Amino acid sequence: MGNTWFRWLSKWNMKLQKYMRGRYGVFDSLSRSLLVVSLALILINLFFGTNILRWAAFIILALVYYRFFSKKIYRRSNENQKYIVWMNKEKKKFGYLKERIQNRKTYTYFSCPECHQHLRAPKNKGTIKVTCSRCKTQFNKKV
């Protein structure tokens, strides 16, 4: 009995490998994020029960399957790389905000009037002369 099941599973595995040859077949970070969004929409839909949420979750889930079974490997890989670059930019923004919140008692944060570069200076130093690190503009700032 066990040998029959093993042969059947082995045959099924070979068919699946043959089908997936030449396809993207990677569960990358973009697909993972889309799947999480789809599952979140399904959970929200349990409380509100609207057709819009149901169809949005279905479409996003279909997109995950499309990316997984796509034969356009290069395009799917480029999509994932663009997503990773975008996510890193967003993480950097939130990292900056987190740093500002953690250091709010010791530093004053402000922007350069010329290039709008974010700068910081120690609190309670009075009026100081600040030189922008990007455009080298000098200005006075009360901290």
mmCIF file of N, CA and C in Angstrom:
data_model
loop_
_atom_site.group_PDB
_atom_site.id
_atom_site.type_symbol
_atom_site.label_atom_id
_atom_site.label_comp_id
_atom_site.label_asym_id
_atom_site.label_seq_id
_atom_site.Cartn_x
_atom_site.Cartn_y
_atom_site.Cartn_z
ATOM 1 N N MET A 1 0.824 -1.191 0.000
ATOM 2 C CA MET A 1 0.000 0.000 0.000
ATOM 3 C C MET A 1 0.869 1.257 0.000
ATOM 4 N N GLY A 2 1.884 1.310 0.882
ATOM 5 C CA GLY A 2 2.755 2.474 0.972
ATOM 6 C C GLY A 2 3.537 2.687 -0.304
ATOM 7 N N ASN A 3 3.946 1.590 -0.953
ATOM 8 C CA ASN A 3 4.715 1.685 -2.182
ATOM 9 C C ASN A 3 3.863 2.258 -3.316
ATOM 10 N N THR A 4 2.590 1.922 -3.358
ATOM 11 C CA THR A 4 1.683 2.432 -4.383
ATOM 12 C C THR A 4 1.503 3.934 -4.230
ATOM 13 N N TRP A 5 1.304 4.375 -2.990
ATOM 14 C CA TRP A 5 1.162 5.806 -2.732
ATOM 15 C C TRP A 5 2.434 6.547 -3.101
ATOM 16 N N PHE A 6 3.572 5.961 -2.795
ATOM 17 C CA PHE A 6 4.840 6.598 -3.106
ATOM 18 C C PHE A 6 5.012 6.752 -4.618
ATOM 19 N N ARG A 7 4.669 5.726 -5.370
ATOM 20 C CA ARG A 7 4.760 5.818 -6.827
ATOM 21 C C ARG A 7 3.805 6.872 -7.380
ATOM 22 N N TRP A 8 2.596 6.901 -6.831
ATOM 23 C CA TRP A 8 1.608 7.882 -7.284
ATOM 24 C C TRP A 8 2.090 9.306 -6.984
ATOM 25 N N LEU A 9 2.630 9.544 -5.764
ATOM 26 C CA LEU A 9 3.148 10.858 -5.407
ATOM 27 C C LEU A 9 4.358 11.226 -6.253
ATOM 28 N N SER A 10 5.201 10.257 -6.538
ATOM 29 C CA SER A 10 6.372 10.496 -7.357
ATOM 30 C C SER A 10 5.964 10.894 -8.782
ATOM 31 N N LYS A 11 4.965 10.200 -9.325
ATOM 32 C CA LYS A 11 4.469 10.521 -10.663
ATOM 33 C C LYS A 11 3.842 11.916 -10.673
ATOM 34 N N TRP A 12 3.072 12.249 -9.642
ATOM 35 C CA TRP A 12 2.452 13.560 -9.527
ATOM 36 C C TRP A 12 3.523 14.648 -9.424
ATOM 37 N N ASN A 13 4.583 14.370 -8.663
ATOM 38 C CA ASN A 13 5.682 15.315 -8.510
ATOM 39 C C ASN A 13 6.380 15.563 -9.852
ATOM 40 N N MET A 14 6.595 14.517 -10.624
ATOM 41 C CA MET A 14 7.235 14.664 -11.934
ATOM 42 C C MET A 14 6.369 15.495 -12.885
ATOM 43 N N LYS A 15 5.055 15.279 -12.859
ATOM 44 C CA LYS A 15 4.148 16.057 -13.701
ATOM 45 C C LYS A 15 4.177 17.535 -13.300
ATOM 46 N N LEU A 16 4.190 17.790 -12.004
ATOM 47 C CA LEU A 16 4.233 19.161 -11.516
ATOM 48 C C LEU A 16 5.541 19.840 -11.895
ATOM 49 N N GLN A 17 6.650 19.124 -11.785
ATOM 50 C CA GLN A 17 7.939 19.685 -12.181
ATOM 51 C C GLN A 17 7.979 19.997 -13.673
ATOM 52 N N LYS A 18 7.404 19.111 -14.469
ATOM 53 C CA LYS A 18 7.363 19.335 -15.912
ATOM 54 C C LYS A 18 6.507 20.560 -16.243
ATOM 55 N N TYR A 19 5.381 20.717 -15.542
ATOM 56 C CA TYR A 19 4.504 21.861 -15.767
ATOM 57 C C TYR A 19 5.186 23.172 -15.363
ATOM 58 N N MET A 20 5.926 23.160 -14.260
ATOM 59 C CA MET A 20 6.545 24.387 -13.744
ATOM 60 C C MET A 20 7.847 24.750 -14.452
ATOM 61 N N ARG A 21 8.363 23.899 -15.290
ATOM 62 C CA ARG A 21 9.598 24.203 -16.013
ATOM 63 C C ARG A 21 9.384 25.421 -16.903
ATOM 64 N N GLY A 22 10.239 26.436 -16.760
ATOM 65 C CA GLY A 22 10.133 27.639 -17.563
ATOM 66 C C GLY A 22 9.166 28.671 -17.010
ATOM 67 N N ARG A 23 8.667 28.454 -15.801
ATOM 68 C CA ARG A 23 7.753 29.406 -15.168
ATOM 69 C C ARG A 23 8.461 30.085 -14.007
ATOM 70 N N TYR A 24 7.893 31.212 -13.561
ATOM 71 C CA TYR A 24 8.519 31.990 -12.488
ATOM 72 C C TYR A 24 8.568 31.172 -11.200
ATOM 73 N N GLY A 25 7.451 30.748 -10.691
ATOM 74 C CA GLY A 25 7.373 29.815 -9.580
ATOM 75 C C GLY A 25 8.081 30.211 -8.307
ATOM 76 N N VAL A 26 8.276 31.516 -8.081
ATOM 77 C CA VAL A 26 8.968 31.980 -6.886
ATOM 78 C C VAL A 26 7.976 32.752 -6.025
ATOM 79 N N PHE A 27 7.950 32.419 -4.754
ATOM 80 C CA PHE A 27 7.098 33.128 -3.811
ATOM 81 C C PHE A 27 7.948 34.231 -3.183
ATOM 82 N N ASP A 28 8.096 35.345 -3.929
ATOM 83 C CA ASP A 28 8.995 36.418 -3.526
ATOM 84 C C ASP A 28 8.296 37.404 -2.589
ATOM 85 N N SER A 29 8.998 38.486 -2.250
ATOM 86 C CA SER A 29 8.470 39.422 -1.265
ATOM 87 C C SER A 29 7.238 40.174 -1.784
ATOM 88 N N LEU A 30 7.174 40.468 -3.072
ATOM 89 C CA LEU A 30 5.984 41.121 -3.619
ATOM 90 C C LEU A 30 4.775 40.190 -3.529
ATOM 91 N N SER A 31 4.950 38.935 -3.898
ATOM 92 C CA SER A 31 3.844 37.983 -3.813
ATOM 93 C C SER A 31 3.411 37.790 -2.363
ATOM 94 N N ARG A 32 4.372 37.743 -1.463
ATOM 95 C CA ARG A 32 4.062 37.575 -0.038
ATOM 96 C C ARG A 32 3.251 38.764 0.463
ATOM 97 N N SER A 33 3.646 39.972 0.083
ATOM 98 C CA SER A 33 2.916 41.169 0.513
ATOM 99 C C SER A 33 1.513 41.203 -0.080
ATOM 100 N N LEU A 34 1.389 40.851 -1.358
ATOM 101 C CA LEU A 34 0.068 40.808 -1.976
ATOM 102 C C LEU A 34 -0.832 39.782 -1.295
ATOM 103 N N LEU A 35 -0.257 38.653 -0.921
ATOM 104 C CA LEU A 35 -1.034 37.627 -0.231
ATOM 105 C C LEU A 35 -1.494 38.121 1.139
ATOM 106 N N VAL A 36 -0.641 38.828 1.852
ATOM 107 C CA VAL A 36 -1.016 39.379 3.157
ATOM 108 C C VAL A 36 -2.130 40.404 3.003
ATOM 109 N N VAL A 37 -2.032 41.259 1.984
ATOM 110 C CA VAL A 37 -3.088 42.253 1.738
ATOM 111 C C VAL A 37 -4.404 41.549 1.402
ATOM 112 N N SER A 38 -4.324 40.509 0.595
ATOM 113 C CA SER A 38 -5.525 39.758 0.234
ATOM 114 C C SER A 38 -6.171 39.123 1.465
ATOM 115 N N LEU A 39 -5.361 38.514 2.304
ATOM 116 C CA LEU A 39 -5.908 37.898 3.521
ATOM 117 C C LEU A 39 -6.473 38.945 4.473
ATOM 118 N N ALA A 40 -5.829 40.117 4.548
ATOM 119 C CA ALA A 40 -6.356 41.189 5.392
ATOM 120 C C ALA A 40 -7.709 41.662 4.869
ATOM 121 N N LEU A 41 -7.838 41.782 3.542
ATOM 122 C CA LEU A 41 -9.130 42.173 2.969
ATOM 123 C C LEU A 41 -10.204 41.131 3.240
ATOM 124 N N ILE A 42 -9.829 39.863 3.207
ATOM 125 C CA ILE A 42 -10.799 38.801 3.506
ATOM 126 C C ILE A 42 -11.255 38.893 4.960
ATOM 127 N N LEU A 43 -10.320 39.140 5.873
ATOM 128 C CA LEU A 43 -10.689 39.270 7.289
ATOM 129 C C LEU A 43 -11.551 40.507 7.535
ATOM 130 N N ILE A 44 -11.221 41.621 6.896
ATOM 131 C CA ILE A 44 -12.045 42.821 7.033
ATOM 132 C C ILE A 44 -13.426 42.578 6.450
ATOM 133 N N ASN A 45 -13.481 41.816 5.369
ATOM 134 C CA ASN A 45 -14.758 41.508 4.724
ATOM 135 C C ASN A 45 -15.660 40.666 5.635
ATOM 136 N N LEU A 46 -15.070 39.907 6.541
ATOM 137 C CA LEU A 46 -15.892 39.137 7.486
ATOM 138 C C LEU A 46 -16.742 40.053 8.360
ATOM 139 N N PHE A 47 -16.226 41.239 8.672
ATOM 140 C CA PHE A 47 -16.965 42.172 9.522
ATOM 141 C C PHE A 47 -17.916 43.059 8.739
ATOM 142 N N PHE A 48 -17.518 43.477 7.539
ATOM 143 C CA PHE A 48 -18.340 44.419 6.782
ATOM 144 C C PHE A 48 -19.186 43.746 5.703
ATOM 145 N N GLY A 49 -18.703 42.666 5.110
ATOM 146 C CA GLY A 49 -19.482 41.895 4.146
ATOM 147 C C GLY A 49 -19.842 42.640 2.868
ATOM 148 N N THR A 50 -18.899 43.358 2.295
ATOM 149 C CA THR A 50 -19.192 44.065 1.052
ATOM 150 C C THR A 50 -18.609 43.309 -0.136
ATOM 151 N N ASN A 51 -19.250 43.465 -1.273
ATOM 152 C CA ASN A 51 -18.765 42.811 -2.488
ATOM 153 C C ASN A 51 -17.455 43.418 -2.979
ATOM 154 N N ILE A 52 -17.255 44.714 -2.719
ATOM 155 C CA ILE A 52 -16.033 45.374 -3.187
ATOM 156 C C ILE A 52 -14.800 44.746 -2.545
ATOM 157 N N LEU A 53 -14.856 44.539 -1.244
ATOM 158 C CA LEU A 53 -13.715 43.926 -0.546
ATOM 159 C C LEU A 53 -13.490 42.491 -1.008
ATOM 160 N N ARG A 54 -14.588 41.773 -1.201
ATOM 161 C CA ARG A 54 -14.484 40.384 -1.645
ATOM 162 C C ARG A 54 -13.821 40.299 -3.021
ATOM 163 N N TRP A 55 -14.255 41.167 -3.942
ATOM 164 C CA TRP A 55 -13.673 41.146 -5.292
ATOM 165 C C TRP A 55 -12.238 41.658 -5.295
ATOM 166 N N ALA A 56 -11.944 42.647 -4.466
ATOM 167 C CA ALA A 56 -10.565 43.149 -4.380
ATOM 168 C C ALA A 56 -9.635 42.048 -3.885
ATOM 169 N N ALA A 57 -10.064 41.318 -2.857
ATOM 170 C CA ALA A 57 -9.253 40.214 -2.344
ATOM 171 C C ALA A 57 -9.085 39.127 -3.407
ATOM 172 N N PHE A 58 -10.149 38.834 -4.131
ATOM 173 C CA PHE A 58 -10.085 37.819 -5.181
ATOM 174 C C PHE A 58 -9.125 38.232 -6.300
ATOM 175 N N ILE A 59 -9.190 39.504 -6.708
ATOM 176 C CA ILE A 59 -8.318 39.984 -7.781
ATOM 177 C C ILE A 59 -6.858 39.963 -7.352
ATOM 178 N N ILE A 60 -6.584 40.378 -6.119
ATOM 179 C CA ILE A 60 -5.200 40.358 -5.631
ATOM 180 C C ILE A 60 -4.696 38.924 -5.530
ATOM 181 N N LEU A 61 -5.531 38.012 -5.074
ATOM 182 C CA LEU A 61 -5.144 36.604 -4.995
ATOM 183 C C LEU A 61 -4.894 36.027 -6.388
ATOM 184 N N ALA A 62 -5.717 36.413 -7.361
ATOM 185 C CA ALA A 62 -5.499 35.971 -8.742
ATOM 186 C C ALA A 62 -4.179 36.525 -9.283
ATOM 187 N N LEU A 63 -3.830 37.743 -8.901
ATOM 188 C CA LEU A 63 -2.560 38.337 -9.312
ATOM 189 C C LEU A 63 -1.375 37.557 -8.734
ATOM 190 N N VAL A 64 -1.510 37.101 -7.493
ATOM 191 C CA VAL A 64 -0.448 36.285 -6.879
ATOM 192 C C VAL A 64 -0.258 34.995 -7.681
ATOM 193 N N TYR A 65 -1.355 34.341 -8.028
ATOM 194 C CA TYR A 65 -1.265 33.108 -8.826
ATOM 195 C C TYR A 65 -0.714 33.386 -10.218
ATOM 196 N N TYR A 66 -1.125 34.496 -10.822
ATOM 197 C CA TYR A 66 -0.618 34.853 -12.150
ATOM 198 C C TYR A 66 0.891 35.042 -12.117
ATOM 199 N N ARG A 67 1.374 35.751 -11.094
ATOM 200 C CA ARG A 67 2.822 35.970 -10.985
ATOM 201 C C ARG A 67 3.547 34.643 -10.772
ATOM 202 N N PHE A 68 2.967 33.758 -9.984
ATOM 203 C CA PHE A 68 3.611 32.482 -9.678
ATOM 204 C C PHE A 68 3.731 31.595 -10.914
ATOM 205 N N PHE A 69 2.694 31.541 -11.743
ATOM 206 C CA PHE A 69 2.681 30.651 -12.908
ATOM 207 C C PHE A 69 3.107 31.335 -14.209
ATOM 208 N N SER A 70 3.550 32.577 -14.124
ATOM 209 C CA SER A 70 3.932 33.323 -15.318
ATOM 210 C C SER A 70 5.195 32.757 -15.953
ATOM 211 N N LYS A 71 5.253 32.802 -17.291
ATOM 212 C CA LYS A 71 6.449 32.385 -18.018
ATOM 213 C C LYS A 71 7.381 33.569 -18.283
ATOM 214 N N LYS A 72 6.947 34.762 -17.933
ATOM 215 C CA LYS A 72 7.761 35.965 -18.122
ATOM 216 C C LYS A 72 8.598 36.190 -16.861
ATOM 217 N N ILE A 73 9.629 35.390 -16.716
ATOM 218 C CA ILE A 73 10.444 35.370 -15.503
ATOM 219 C C ILE A 73 11.128 36.710 -15.289
ATOM 220 N N TYR A 74 11.680 37.273 -16.346
ATOM 221 C CA TYR A 74 12.427 38.528 -16.237
ATOM 222 C C TYR A 74 11.526 39.667 -15.756
ATOM 223 N N ARG A 75 10.308 39.752 -16.271
ATOM 224 C CA ARG A 75 9.374 40.801 -15.861
ATOM 225 C C ARG A 75 8.974 40.656 -14.401
ATOM 226 N N ARG A 76 8.688 39.415 -13.980
ATOM 227 C CA ARG A 76 8.303 39.204 -12.585
ATOM 228 C C ARG A 76 9.452 39.539 -11.637
ATOM 229 N N SER A 77 10.657 39.214 -12.050
ATOM 230 C CA SER A 77 11.830 39.528 -11.237
ATOM 231 C C SER A 77 12.028 41.039 -11.140
ATOM 232 N N ASN A 78 11.835 41.755 -12.248
ATOM 233 C CA ASN A 78 11.948 43.218 -12.229
ATOM 234 C C ASN A 78 10.873 43.848 -11.359
ATOM 235 N N GLU A 79 9.647 43.319 -11.413
ATOM 236 C CA GLU A 79 8.580 43.823 -10.549
ATOM 237 C C GLU A 79 8.974 43.687 -9.090
ATOM 238 N N ASN A 80 9.528 42.543 -8.740
ATOM 239 C CA ASN A 80 9.924 42.310 -7.362
ATOM 240 C C ASN A 80 11.053 43.258 -6.951
ATOM 241 N N GLN A 81 12.023 43.487 -7.837
ATOM 242 C CA GLN A 81 13.125 44.391 -7.511
ATOM 243 C C GLN A 81 12.622 45.823 -7.308
ATOM 244 N N LYS A 82 11.699 46.280 -8.147
ATOM 245 C CA LYS A 82 11.124 47.616 -7.979
ATOM 246 C C LYS A 82 10.376 47.716 -6.656
ATOM 247 N N TYR A 83 9.663 46.655 -6.306
ATOM 248 C CA TYR A 83 8.937 46.635 -5.038
ATOM 249 C C TYR A 83 9.912 46.709 -3.864
ATOM 250 N N ILE A 84 11.010 45.974 -3.938
ATOM 251 C CA ILE A 84 11.996 45.974 -2.858
ATOM 252 C C ILE A 84 12.612 47.360 -2.700
ATOM 253 N N VAL A 85 12.943 48.032 -3.818
ATOM 254 C CA VAL A 85 13.511 49.382 -3.761
ATOM 255 C C VAL A 85 12.502 50.338 -3.128
ATOM 256 N N TRP A 86 11.240 50.253 -3.537
ATOM 257 C CA TRP A 86 10.205 51.113 -2.987
ATOM 258 C C TRP A 86 10.024 50.866 -1.493
ATOM 259 N N MET A 87 10.004 49.593 -1.087
ATOM 260 C CA MET A 87 9.842 49.271 0.338
ATOM 261 C C MET A 87 11.016 49.777 1.164
ATOM 262 N N ASN A 88 12.227 49.694 0.623
ATOM 263 C CA ASN A 88 13.383 50.197 1.356
ATOM 264 C C ASN A 88 13.298 51.707 1.557
ATOM 265 N N LYS A 89 12.787 52.432 0.558
ATOM 266 C CA LYS A 89 12.597 53.878 0.710
ATOM 267 C C LYS A 89 11.582 54.166 1.818
ATOM 268 N N GLU A 90 10.489 53.407 1.817
ATOM 269 C CA GLU A 90 9.462 53.616 2.843
ATOM 270 C C GLU A 90 9.988 53.251 4.230
ATOM 271 N N LYS A 91 10.744 52.182 4.334
ATOM 272 C CA LYS A 91 11.326 51.800 5.622
ATOM 273 C C LYS A 91 12.291 52.860 6.114
ATOM 274 N N LYS A 92 13.023 53.470 5.194
ATOM 275 C CA LYS A 92 13.964 54.522 5.564
ATOM 276 C C LYS A 92 13.219 55.729 6.129
ATOM 277 N N LYS A 93 12.092 56.087 5.506
ATOM 278 C CA LYS A 93 11.289 57.204 6.011
ATOM 279 C C LYS A 93 10.794 56.920 7.424
ATOM 280 N N PHE A 94 10.262 55.721 7.638
ATOM 281 C CA PHE A 94 9.753 55.385 8.958
ATOM 282 C C PHE A 94 10.878 55.231 9.973
ATOM 283 N N GLY A 95 12.049 54.792 9.515
ATOM 284 C CA GLY A 95 13.206 54.721 10.400
ATOM 285 C C GLY A 95 13.623 56.104 10.863
ATOM 286 N N TYR A 96 13.557 57.078 9.942
ATOM 287 C CA TYR A 96 13.871 58.456 10.288
ATOM 288 C C TYR A 96 12.873 58.998 11.310
ATOM 289 N N LEU A 97 11.587 58.720 11.098
ATOM 290 C CA LEU A 97 10.570 59.174 12.051
ATOM 291 C C LEU A 97 10.765 58.516 13.414
ATOM 292 N N LYS A 98 11.112 57.254 13.424
ATOM 293 C CA LYS A 98 11.348 56.548 14.683
ATOM 294 C C LYS A 98 12.527 57.173 15.429
ATOM 295 N N GLU A 99 13.585 57.506 14.684
ATOM 296 C CA GLU A 99 14.756 58.130 15.289
ATOM 297 C C GLU A 99 14.395 59.500 15.861
ATOM 298 N N ARG A 100 13.588 60.259 15.133
ATOM 299 C CA ARG A 100 13.169 61.573 15.620
ATOM 300 C C ARG A 100 12.362 61.455 16.901
ATOM 301 N N ILE A 101 11.493 60.475 16.976
ATOM 302 C CA ILE A 101 10.680 60.289 18.175
ATOM 303 C C ILE A 101 11.552 59.869 19.351
ATOM 304 N N GLN A 102 12.520 58.987 19.119
ATOM 305 C CA GLN A 102 13.383 58.521 20.202
ATOM 306 C C GLN A 102 14.285 59.637 20.728
ATOM 307 N N ASN A 103 14.743 60.531 19.837
ATOM 308 C CA ASN A 103 15.681 61.574 20.232
ATOM 309 C C ASN A 103 15.029 62.935 20.430
ATOM 310 N N ARG A 104 13.717 62.987 20.594
ATOM 311 C CA ARG A 104 13.015 64.261 20.653
ATOM 312 C C ARG A 104 13.374 65.081 21.888
ATOM 313 N N LYS A 105 13.859 64.444 22.949
ATOM 314 C CA LYS A 105 14.192 65.183 24.163
ATOM 315 C C LYS A 105 15.589 65.786 24.117
ATOM 316 N N THR A 106 16.453 65.250 23.268
ATOM 317 C CA THR A 106 17.835 65.739 23.229
ATOM 318 C C THR A 106 18.154 66.563 21.987
ATOM 319 N N TYR A 107 17.390 66.409 20.910
ATOM 320 C CA TYR A 107 17.686 67.114 19.669
ATOM 321 C C TYR A 107 16.479 67.869 19.162
ATOM 322 N N THR A 108 16.741 68.974 18.462
ATOM 323 C CA THR A 108 15.722 69.716 17.728
ATOM 324 C C THR A 108 15.934 69.434 16.245
ATOM 325 N N TYR A 109 14.876 69.081 15.553
ATOM 326 C CA TYR A 109 14.948 68.781 14.128
ATOM 327 C C TYR A 109 14.355 69.931 13.337
ATOM 328 N N PHE A 110 14.988 70.289 12.244
ATOM 329 C CA PHE A 110 14.524 71.370 11.389
ATOM 330 C C PHE A 110 15.044 71.143 9.983
ATOM 331 N N SER A 111 14.600 71.985 9.036
ATOM 332 C CA SER A 111 14.986 71.858 7.628
ATOM 333 C C SER A 111 15.797 73.064 7.193
ATOM 334 N N CYS A 112 16.668 72.842 6.231
ATOM 335 C CA CYS A 112 17.440 73.922 5.617
ATOM 336 C C CYS A 112 16.477 74.779 4.791
ATOM 337 N N PRO A 113 16.580 76.118 4.898
ATOM 338 C CA PRO A 113 15.659 76.971 4.122
ATOM 339 C C PRO A 113 15.904 76.924 2.615
ATOM 340 N N GLU A 114 17.087 76.517 2.181
ATOM 341 C CA GLU A 114 17.408 76.485 0.758
ATOM 342 C C GLU A 114 17.037 75.159 0.095
ATOM 343 N N CYS A 115 17.612 74.067 0.615
ATOM 344 C CA CYS A 115 17.440 72.759 -0.044
ATOM 345 C C CYS A 115 16.493 71.824 0.707
ATOM 346 N N HIS A 116 16.000 72.241 1.862
ATOM 347 C CA HIS A 116 15.056 71.470 2.674
ATOM 348 C C HIS A 116 15.639 70.153 3.192
ATOM 349 N N GLN A 117 16.949 70.110 3.344
ATOM 350 C CA GLN A 117 17.623 68.954 3.950
ATOM 351 C C GLN A 117 17.248 68.909 5.437
ATOM 352 N N HIS A 118 16.949 67.713 5.950
ATOM 353 C CA HIS A 118 16.621 67.558 7.364
ATOM 354 C C HIS A 118 17.900 67.635 8.176
ATOM 355 N N LEU A 119 17.884 68.502 9.198
ATOM 356 C CA LEU A 119 19.037 68.697 10.069
ATOM 357 C C LEU A 119 18.603 68.563 11.511
ATOM 358 N N ARG A 120 19.584 68.394 12.404
ATOM 359 C CA ARG A 120 19.271 68.345 13.818
ATOM 360 C C ARG A 120 20.373 69.070 14.585
ATOM 361 N N ALA A 121 19.988 69.556 15.757
ATOM 362 C CA ALA A 121 20.937 70.240 16.631
ATOM 363 C C ALA A 121 20.547 69.927 18.073
ATOM 364 N N PRO A 122 21.517 69.956 18.983
ATOM 365 C CA PRO A 122 21.192 69.697 20.389
ATOM 366 C C PRO A 122 20.261 70.773 20.943
ATOM 367 N N LYS A 123 19.355 70.359 21.807
ATOM 368 C CA LYS A 123 18.405 71.298 22.402
ATOM 369 C C LYS A 123 19.097 72.172 23.444
ATOM 370 N N ASN A 124 18.465 73.304 23.725
ATOM 371 C CA ASN A 124 18.862 74.229 24.792
ATOM 372 C C ASN A 124 20.268 74.790 24.617
ATOM 373 N N LYS A 125 20.650 75.093 23.407
ATOM 374 C CA LYS A 125 21.952 75.721 23.139
ATOM 375 C C LYS A 125 21.793 77.194 22.776
ATOM 376 N N GLY A 126 20.576 77.697 22.731
ATOM 377 C CA GLY A 126 20.353 79.094 22.358
ATOM 378 C C GLY A 126 20.326 79.245 20.851
ATOM 379 N N THR A 127 20.796 80.388 20.362
ATOM 380 C CA THR A 127 20.863 80.631 18.920
ATOM 381 C C THR A 127 22.218 80.157 18.420
ATOM 382 N N ILE A 128 22.192 79.275 17.428
ATOM 383 C CA ILE A 128 23.438 78.723 16.885
ATOM 384 C C ILE A 128 23.510 78.997 15.390
ATOM 385 N N LYS A 129 24.720 78.981 14.873
ATOM 386 C CA LYS A 129 24.935 79.147 13.442
ATOM 387 C C LYS A 129 25.037 77.746 12.833
ATOM 388 N N VAL A 130 24.150 77.446 11.891
ATOM 389 C CA VAL A 130 24.062 76.115 11.302
ATOM 390 C C VAL A 130 24.550 76.176 9.864
ATOM 391 N N THR A 131 25.362 75.197 9.461
ATOM 392 C CA THR A 131 25.792 75.052 8.078
ATOM 393 C C THR A 131 25.169 73.769 7.528
ATOM 394 N N CYS A 132 24.414 73.902 6.461
ATOM 395 C CA CYS A 132 23.752 72.744 5.851
ATOM 396 C C CYS A 132 24.809 71.814 5.263
ATOM 397 N N SER A 133 24.661 70.553 5.500
ATOM 398 C CA SER A 133 25.637 69.574 5.005
ATOM 399 C C SER A 133 25.505 69.326 3.505
ATOM 400 N N ARG A 134 24.354 69.628 2.935
ATOM 401 C CA ARG A 134 24.159 69.379 1.510
ATOM 402 C C ARG A 134 24.550 70.587 0.652
ATOM 403 N N CYS A 135 23.986 71.759 0.957
ATOM 404 C CA CYS A 135 24.197 72.924 0.094
ATOM 405 C C CYS A 135 25.156 73.950 0.691
ATOM 406 N N LYS A 136 25.654 73.707 1.889
ATOM 407 C CA LYS A 136 26.618 74.570 2.589
ATOM 408 C C LYS A 136 26.074 75.960 2.905
ATOM 409 N N THR A 137 24.756 76.123 2.951
ATOM 410 C CA THR A 137 24.140 77.384 3.338
ATOM 411 C C THR A 137 24.293 77.558 4.842
ATOM 412 N N GLN A 138 24.618 78.779 5.265
ATOM 413 C CA GLN A 138 24.741 79.070 6.685
ATOM 414 C C GLN A 138 23.560 79.940 7.109
ATOM 415 N N PHE A 139 22.972 79.595 8.250
ATOM 416 C CA PHE A 139 21.852 80.360 8.781
ATOM 417 C C PHE A 139 21.821 80.203 10.291
ATOM 418 N N ASN A 140 21.151 81.111 10.948
ATOM 419 C CA ASN A 140 21.025 81.082 12.416
ATOM 420 C C ASN A 140 19.732 80.384 12.772
ATOM 421 N N LYS A 141 19.809 79.591 13.838
ATOM 422 C CA LYS A 141 18.629 78.847 14.285
ATOM 423 C C LYS A 141 18.596 78.847 15.804
ATOM 424 N N LYS A 142 17.427 79.158 16.376
ATOM 425 C CA LYS A 142 17.255 79.110 17.816
ATOM 426 C C LYS A 142 16.791 77.713 18.204
ATOM 427 N N VAL A 143 17.590 77.068 19.041
ATOM 428 C CA VAL A 143 17.248 75.699 19.460
ATOM 429 C C VAL A 143 17.046 75.601 20.951
#
